Short mmCIF file of C-alpha atoms and ligand atoms in Angstrom, two decimals:
data_model
loop_
_atom_site.label_atom_id
_atom_site.label_comp_id
_atom_site.label_asym_id
_atom_site.label_seq_id
_atom_site.Cartn_x
_atom_site.Cartn_y
_atom_site.Cartn_z
CA MET A 523 12.87 -9.91 12.20
CA SER A 524 11.58 -13.90 11.39
CA LEU A 525 8.09 -13.78 9.78
CA GLU A 526 8.74 -17.53 8.34
CA GLN A 527 5.42 -18.76 8.24
CA LYS A 528 3.45 -16.38 7.69
CA THR A 529 1.00 -14.89 4.63
CA ALA A 530 1.41 -11.28 3.24
CA LEU A 531 -1.18 -9.63 0.82
CA VAL A 532 -0.20 -6.71 -1.12
CA THR A 533 -2.67 -4.29 -2.88
CA GLY A 534 -1.38 -2.89 -5.93
CA GLY A 535 1.68 -5.29 -5.92
CA SER A 536 1.95 -5.51 -9.81
CA ARG A 537 4.16 -2.65 -10.20
CA GLY A 538 6.37 0.02 -8.36
CA ILE A 539 6.29 0.41 -4.64
CA GLY A 540 4.17 -2.66 -3.94
CA ARG A 541 6.29 -4.95 -6.36
CA GLU A 542 9.25 -3.96 -4.58
CA ILE A 543 7.10 -3.99 -1.04
CA ALA A 544 5.84 -7.53 -1.93
CA LEU A 545 9.67 -8.58 -2.61
CA SER A 546 11.00 -7.49 0.58
CA LEU A 547 8.13 -9.45 2.51
CA ALA A 548 8.97 -12.30 0.71
CA ASP A 549 12.28 -12.35 2.29
CA ASN A 550 10.73 -13.07 5.53
CA CYS A 551 7.35 -15.02 4.62
CA ALA A 552 6.25 -18.07 3.23
CA GLN A 553 3.56 -17.00 1.14
CA VAL A 554 2.94 -13.62 -0.78
CA ALA A 555 -0.19 -12.69 -2.45
CA ILE A 556 -0.65 -9.49 -4.69
CA LEU A 557 -3.72 -7.63 -6.10
CA TYR A 558 -3.63 -5.81 -9.18
CA ALA A 559 -6.29 -3.60 -11.40
CA GLY A 560 -5.47 -5.15 -15.07
CA ARG A 561 -1.83 -5.19 -16.23
CA LYS A 562 -1.56 -8.89 -15.88
CA ASP A 563 1.80 -9.22 -17.71
CA ALA A 564 3.19 -7.07 -14.83
CA ALA A 565 1.36 -9.26 -12.05
CA ASP A 566 2.54 -12.43 -13.92
CA GLU A 567 6.26 -10.79 -13.73
CA THR A 568 6.05 -9.87 -9.81
CA VAL A 569 4.87 -13.36 -9.25
CA ARG A 570 8.03 -14.76 -11.09
CA GLU A 571 10.07 -12.83 -9.09
CA LEU A 572 8.51 -13.75 -5.55
CA GLU A 573 8.26 -17.43 -6.92
CA LYS A 574 12.56 -16.77 -7.23
CA LYS A 575 12.45 -16.34 -4.01
CA ASN A 576 11.19 -19.45 -2.62
CA VAL A 577 8.14 -18.35 -1.50
CA LYS A 578 4.33 -19.28 -2.72
CA ALA A 579 3.05 -16.47 -4.80
CA MET A 580 -0.04 -15.53 -6.36
CA ALA A 581 -1.61 -12.54 -8.17
CA VAL A 582 -5.64 -12.00 -8.26
CA GLN A 583 -6.98 -9.32 -10.38
CA CYS A 584 -9.22 -7.16 -8.36
CA ASP A 585 -10.33 -3.54 -8.46
CA VAL A 586 -10.26 -2.62 -4.65
CA SER A 587 -12.66 -0.31 -5.13
CA ASP A 588 -15.48 -3.09 -5.38
CA ASP A 589 -16.12 -4.22 -1.92
CA ALA A 590 -17.85 -7.56 -3.50
CA ALA A 591 -14.67 -7.87 -5.69
CA VAL A 592 -12.57 -7.33 -2.79
CA GLN A 593 -14.20 -10.24 -0.36
CA ALA A 594 -13.88 -12.53 -3.18
CA ALA A 595 -10.44 -12.10 -3.95
CA PHE A 596 -9.44 -12.31 -0.63
CA LYS A 597 -11.42 -15.84 -0.09
CA GLN A 598 -9.40 -16.71 -3.25
CA VAL A 599 -6.25 -16.20 -1.74
CA LYS A 600 -7.28 -17.48 1.82
CA ASP A 601 -8.58 -20.90 0.24
CA ALA A 602 -5.02 -20.99 -1.05
CA PHE A 603 -2.86 -19.90 1.54
CA GLY A 604 -4.75 -19.76 4.72
CA PRO A 605 -5.40 -16.77 6.78
CA ILE A 606 -3.41 -13.22 5.97
CA ASP A 607 -0.77 -11.89 8.55
CA ILE A 608 0.37 -9.09 6.85
CA LEU A 609 -2.12 -6.45 5.03
CA VAL A 610 -0.39 -3.84 2.95
CA ASN A 611 -2.72 -1.37 1.20
CA ASN A 612 -0.69 0.02 -1.33
CA ALA A 613 -2.85 0.16 -4.69
CA GLY A 614 -3.58 3.85 -5.42
CA ILE A 615 -4.22 6.21 -8.45
CA THR A 616 -4.17 9.67 -9.60
CA LYS A 617 -6.43 12.00 -11.46
CA ASP A 618 -4.98 15.48 -11.02
CA MET A 619 -6.73 18.64 -11.67
CA LEU A 620 -6.97 22.29 -10.00
CA THR A 621 -9.94 21.63 -7.74
CA LEU A 622 -12.31 24.39 -9.74
CA ARG A 623 -11.86 21.95 -12.86
CA MET A 624 -12.27 18.49 -11.16
CA SER A 625 -15.08 16.39 -12.18
CA ALA A 626 -16.67 15.07 -9.18
CA GLU A 627 -16.85 11.45 -11.04
CA ASP A 628 -12.47 12.09 -10.47
CA PHE A 629 -13.01 13.18 -6.99
CA ALA A 630 -14.97 10.21 -6.22
CA LYS A 631 -13.17 7.58 -8.00
CA VAL A 632 -9.83 8.62 -6.36
CA ILE A 633 -11.33 8.32 -3.10
CA ALA A 634 -13.11 4.93 -3.96
CA VAL A 635 -9.94 3.23 -5.07
CA ASN A 636 -7.19 5.06 -2.56
CA LEU A 637 -9.24 5.33 0.56
CA ASN A 638 -12.58 2.89 0.50
CA GLY A 639 -10.26 0.20 -0.96
CA ALA A 640 -8.24 -0.05 2.31
CA PHE A 641 -11.56 -0.25 4.00
CA HIS A 642 -12.88 -3.03 2.17
CA THR A 643 -9.41 -5.13 2.63
CA ILE A 644 -8.92 -4.58 6.41
CA LYS A 645 -12.88 -5.51 6.75
CA ALA A 646 -11.95 -8.73 4.48
CA CYS A 647 -9.00 -9.34 7.48
CA TYR A 648 -10.43 -7.92 10.10
CA ARG A 649 -12.12 -11.11 11.71
CA ASP A 650 -8.95 -13.26 11.02
CA PHE A 651 -6.75 -10.68 12.78
CA LEU A 652 -8.81 -10.98 15.63
CA LYS A 653 -8.51 -14.81 15.73
CA LEU A 654 -4.78 -14.85 15.30
CA GLY A 655 -4.33 -12.48 17.78
CA TRP A 656 -1.40 -11.27 15.61
CA GLY A 657 -1.40 -9.00 12.31
CA ARG A 658 0.22 -6.24 10.62
CA ILE A 659 -1.84 -3.29 8.60
CA LEU A 660 0.25 -1.32 6.52
CA ASN A 661 -1.29 1.34 4.79
CA ILE A 662 0.67 3.53 2.21
CA SER A 663 -0.88 7.23 2.24
CA SER A 664 1.66 10.14 0.87
CA VAL A 665 3.14 13.24 2.05
CA SER A 666 0.36 14.81 0.19
CA GLY A 667 -2.06 14.02 2.63
CA LEU A 668 -0.08 15.67 5.24
CA MET A 669 0.66 18.68 3.41
CA GLY A 670 -2.01 19.25 0.69
CA ASN A 671 -0.93 19.60 -3.20
CA PRO A 672 -2.17 22.01 -5.72
CA GLY A 673 -4.01 19.74 -8.43
CA GLN A 674 -4.25 17.08 -5.96
CA ALA A 675 -7.58 17.78 -4.38
CA ASN A 676 -9.01 14.11 -4.69
CA TYR A 677 -5.72 12.22 -3.98
CA ALA A 678 -4.66 14.79 -0.85
CA SER A 679 -7.97 14.02 0.73
CA SER A 680 -8.17 10.03 -0.09
CA LYS A 681 -4.54 10.06 1.33
CA ALA A 682 -5.13 12.22 4.58
CA GLY A 683 -8.29 9.58 4.91
CA LEU A 684 -5.88 7.11 5.15
CA ILE A 685 -4.24 8.57 8.43
CA GLY A 686 -7.35 9.01 9.88
CA LEU A 687 -8.22 5.01 8.77
CA THR A 688 -5.02 3.88 10.38
CA LYS A 689 -5.42 5.75 13.52
CA THR A 690 -9.02 4.37 14.34
CA VAL A 691 -8.11 0.76 13.46
CA ALA A 692 -4.66 0.86 15.18
CA ARG A 693 -6.86 2.04 18.64
CA GLU A 694 -9.60 -0.80 17.51
CA LEU A 695 -6.82 -3.56 17.58
CA ALA A 696 -4.27 -2.36 20.07
CA ASN A 697 -4.88 -4.83 22.56
CA ARG A 698 -5.19 -7.70 20.06
CA GLY A 699 -1.69 -8.38 18.61
CA VAL A 700 -2.50 -6.29 15.44
CA THR A 701 -0.34 -3.12 14.29
CA VAL A 702 -1.65 -0.46 12.18
CA ASN A 703 0.60 2.31 10.82
CA ALA A 704 0.94 4.42 7.50
CA ILE A 705 4.02 5.10 5.53
CA CYS A 706 3.72 8.52 3.73
CA PRO A 707 6.30 8.26 0.85
CA GLY A 708 7.62 11.58 -0.83
CA PHE A 709 8.20 11.89 -4.55
CA ILE A 710 9.59 7.76 -5.92
CA GLU A 711 10.58 7.00 -9.04
CA THR A 712 7.65 4.58 -10.57
CA ASP A 713 5.44 4.80 -13.47
CA MET A 714 2.90 7.02 -11.14
CA THR A 715 5.77 9.77 -11.18
CA GLY A 716 6.90 8.85 -14.58
CA ALA A 717 3.74 10.46 -15.95
CA MET A 718 4.58 13.87 -14.63
CA ASN A 719 6.37 16.41 -16.71
CA GLU A 720 10.23 17.37 -16.60
CA GLU A 721 9.59 20.62 -15.31
CA VAL A 722 7.16 19.66 -12.66
CA LEU A 723 9.38 16.78 -11.91
CA SER A 724 12.51 18.91 -11.40
CA LYS A 725 10.52 21.44 -9.22
CA ALA A 726 9.32 18.25 -6.96
CA VAL A 727 13.13 17.30 -6.50
CA ALA A 728 13.73 20.74 -5.61
CA ALA A 729 11.41 20.53 -2.95
CA VAL A 730 13.46 17.36 -1.50
CA PRO A 731 16.19 18.51 1.16
CA MET A 732 18.18 15.13 -0.04
CA SER A 733 17.90 16.42 -3.80
CA ARG A 734 16.73 13.10 -5.06
CA LEU A 735 13.92 11.28 -5.80
CA GLY A 736 13.09 8.18 -3.61
CA THR A 737 13.07 4.45 -4.78
CA PRO A 738 10.40 2.03 -4.41
CA LYS A 739 13.36 0.11 -2.00
CA ASP A 740 13.45 2.82 0.18
CA ILE A 741 9.65 2.65 0.77
CA ALA A 742 10.09 -1.33 0.82
CA LYS A 743 12.93 -1.47 3.46
CA ALA A 744 10.49 0.74 5.83
CA ALA A 745 7.64 -1.12 5.12
CA ALA A 746 9.10 -4.75 5.85
CA PHE A 747 10.59 -3.11 9.45
CA LEU A 748 6.92 -2.04 10.03
CA CYS A 749 5.41 -5.41 9.29
CA SER A 750 8.32 -7.45 11.17
CA GLU A 751 7.86 -9.14 14.55
CA ASP A 752 10.76 -6.17 15.86
CA ALA A 753 8.21 -3.50 15.26
CA GLY A 754 5.54 -4.94 17.38
CA TYR A 755 5.24 -1.96 19.82
CA ILE A 756 4.76 0.67 16.99
CA THR A 757 1.26 1.35 16.17
CA GLY A 758 -0.72 4.31 14.93
CA ALA A 759 2.39 5.74 13.62
CA VAL A 760 2.94 7.59 10.37
CA LEU A 761 6.16 7.27 9.09
CA GLN A 762 7.54 9.79 6.09
CA VAL A 763 10.00 8.45 3.52
CA ASP A 764 10.34 11.38 1.75
CA GLY A 765 14.23 12.79 1.74
CA GLY A 766 13.19 15.13 4.40
CA MET A 767 10.40 16.91 2.27
CA TYR A 768 7.83 17.04 5.33
CA MET A 769 9.15 17.67 8.78
P1 NDP B 1675 1.97 2.79 -9.81
O1 NDP B 1675 0.97 3.66 -10.58
O2 NDP B 1675 3.37 2.12 -10.01
O3 NDP B 1675 1.39 1.09 -9.32
C1 NDP B 1675 0.03 1.31 -8.90
C2 NDP B 1675 -0.35 -0.16 -8.63
O4 NDP B 1675 -1.50 -0.14 -7.99
C3 NDP B 1675 -0.40 -1.10 -9.63
O5 NDP B 1675 -0.10 -2.41 -8.93
C4 NDP B 1675 -1.95 -1.20 -9.90
O6 NDP B 1675 -2.35 -2.28 -10.84
C5 NDP B 1675 -2.52 -0.97 -8.40
N1 NDP B 1675 -3.97 -0.56 -8.72
C6 NDP B 1675 -4.40 0.49 -9.46
N2 NDP B 1675 -5.63 0.77 -9.50
C7 NDP B 1675 -6.04 -0.26 -8.52
C8 NDP B 1675 -7.46 -0.87 -8.29
N3 NDP B 1675 -8.51 -0.24 -8.56
N4 NDP B 1675 -7.48 -1.91 -7.70
C9 NDP B 1675 -6.39 -2.79 -7.57
N5 NDP B 1675 -5.28 -2.55 -7.41
C10 NDP B 1675 -4.78 -1.29 -8.55
O7 NDP B 1675 1.79 3.27 -8.23
P2 NDP B 1675 3.22 3.98 -7.47
O8 NDP B 1675 3.95 2.72 -7.17
O9 NDP B 1675 3.95 4.68 -7.59
O10 NDP B 1675 2.39 4.11 -5.84
C11 NDP B 1675 2.03 3.02 -4.82
C12 NDP B 1675 1.06 3.73 -3.81
O11 NDP B 1675 2.13 4.81 -3.39
C13 NDP B 1675 0.12 4.36 -4.00
O12 NDP B 1675 -0.71 4.26 -3.39
C14 NDP B 1675 0.48 5.66 -4.40
O13 NDP B 1675 -0.34 6.94 -3.95
C15 NDP B 1675 1.58 5.79 -3.40
N6 NDP B 1675 2.59 6.97 -3.17
C16 NDP B 1675 3.35 7.12 -4.68
C17 NDP B 1675 4.06 8.04 -4.54
C18 NDP B 1675 5.51 8.29 -5.41
O14 NDP B 1675 5.92 9.05 -5.57
N7 NDP B 1675 5.18 6.99 -6.58
C19 NDP B 1675 4.27 9.03 -3.68
C20 NDP B 1675 3.40 8.99 -2.39
C21 NDP B 1675 2.36 7.71 -2.65
P3 NDP B 1675 -1.92 -2.63 -12.48
O15 NDP B 1675 -0.54 -2.96 -12.39
O16 NDP B 1675 -2.95 -3.52 -12.75
O17 NDP B 1675 -2.62 -1.12 -13.31
#
């Protein structure tokens, strides 16, 4: 798997799964950019870790739900690193509440970040991918998007939507050397699951046939493969990395 000269961009690369994906892509890319929402300290830390791997790295603060901000951030990255070869849409948020009590604002906000955000970034690279005749797009969805999950009408809808987006763009770009895939993580140890209370978390683990939470590395290894040259005949795929939760 050789991507030596490639540039990768990972949204939500400051922490958790996105940071680990950025680091795993750094093993094979020359340049890695991350976008983050507001945690500059965490983003700077990721950049330092990337640089230790001898890649050029940069972090740009950008709310992916804001189309104009995304286009500006991509311009900044492309001015510094040239066209983006590998795009990983990982930025995501939750605002859980039973559907009856969920506000329209919280429903819309989660869709705006998790789903519209990926649409914005894909648009920002689409022409470059056509010109390059090569590309990798990877969208981080969730088992919630496949199974549904009580309290996550907004999140599960956004993640199911990402699967539709993945398959559509995969079809559009299939004969242009660009693959578009999705990973559906199960429960992964990050700040996102750290916010769950003990009881909910132990119920979650009980639902995993492998009886453990996943790690960001579990996702990053699958992500690195799907973004590699070796995965060139895989497109439109939805890969669960969930310890067997959804089968
Ligand atoms: P974290 O909460 O640990 O990190 C979220 C990342 O997204 C941070 O880098 C954050 O930036 C960034 N982010 C949040 N909102 C925005 C925004 N509006 N614009 C740009 N960046 C943003 O999440 P995880 O690592 O746990 O999750 C990563 C992805 O994996 C998400 O899409 C999530 O839905 C998905 N996933 C996670 C699972 C889990 O169990 N953890 C399970 C299934 C899917 P900042 O640091 O600046 O806040």
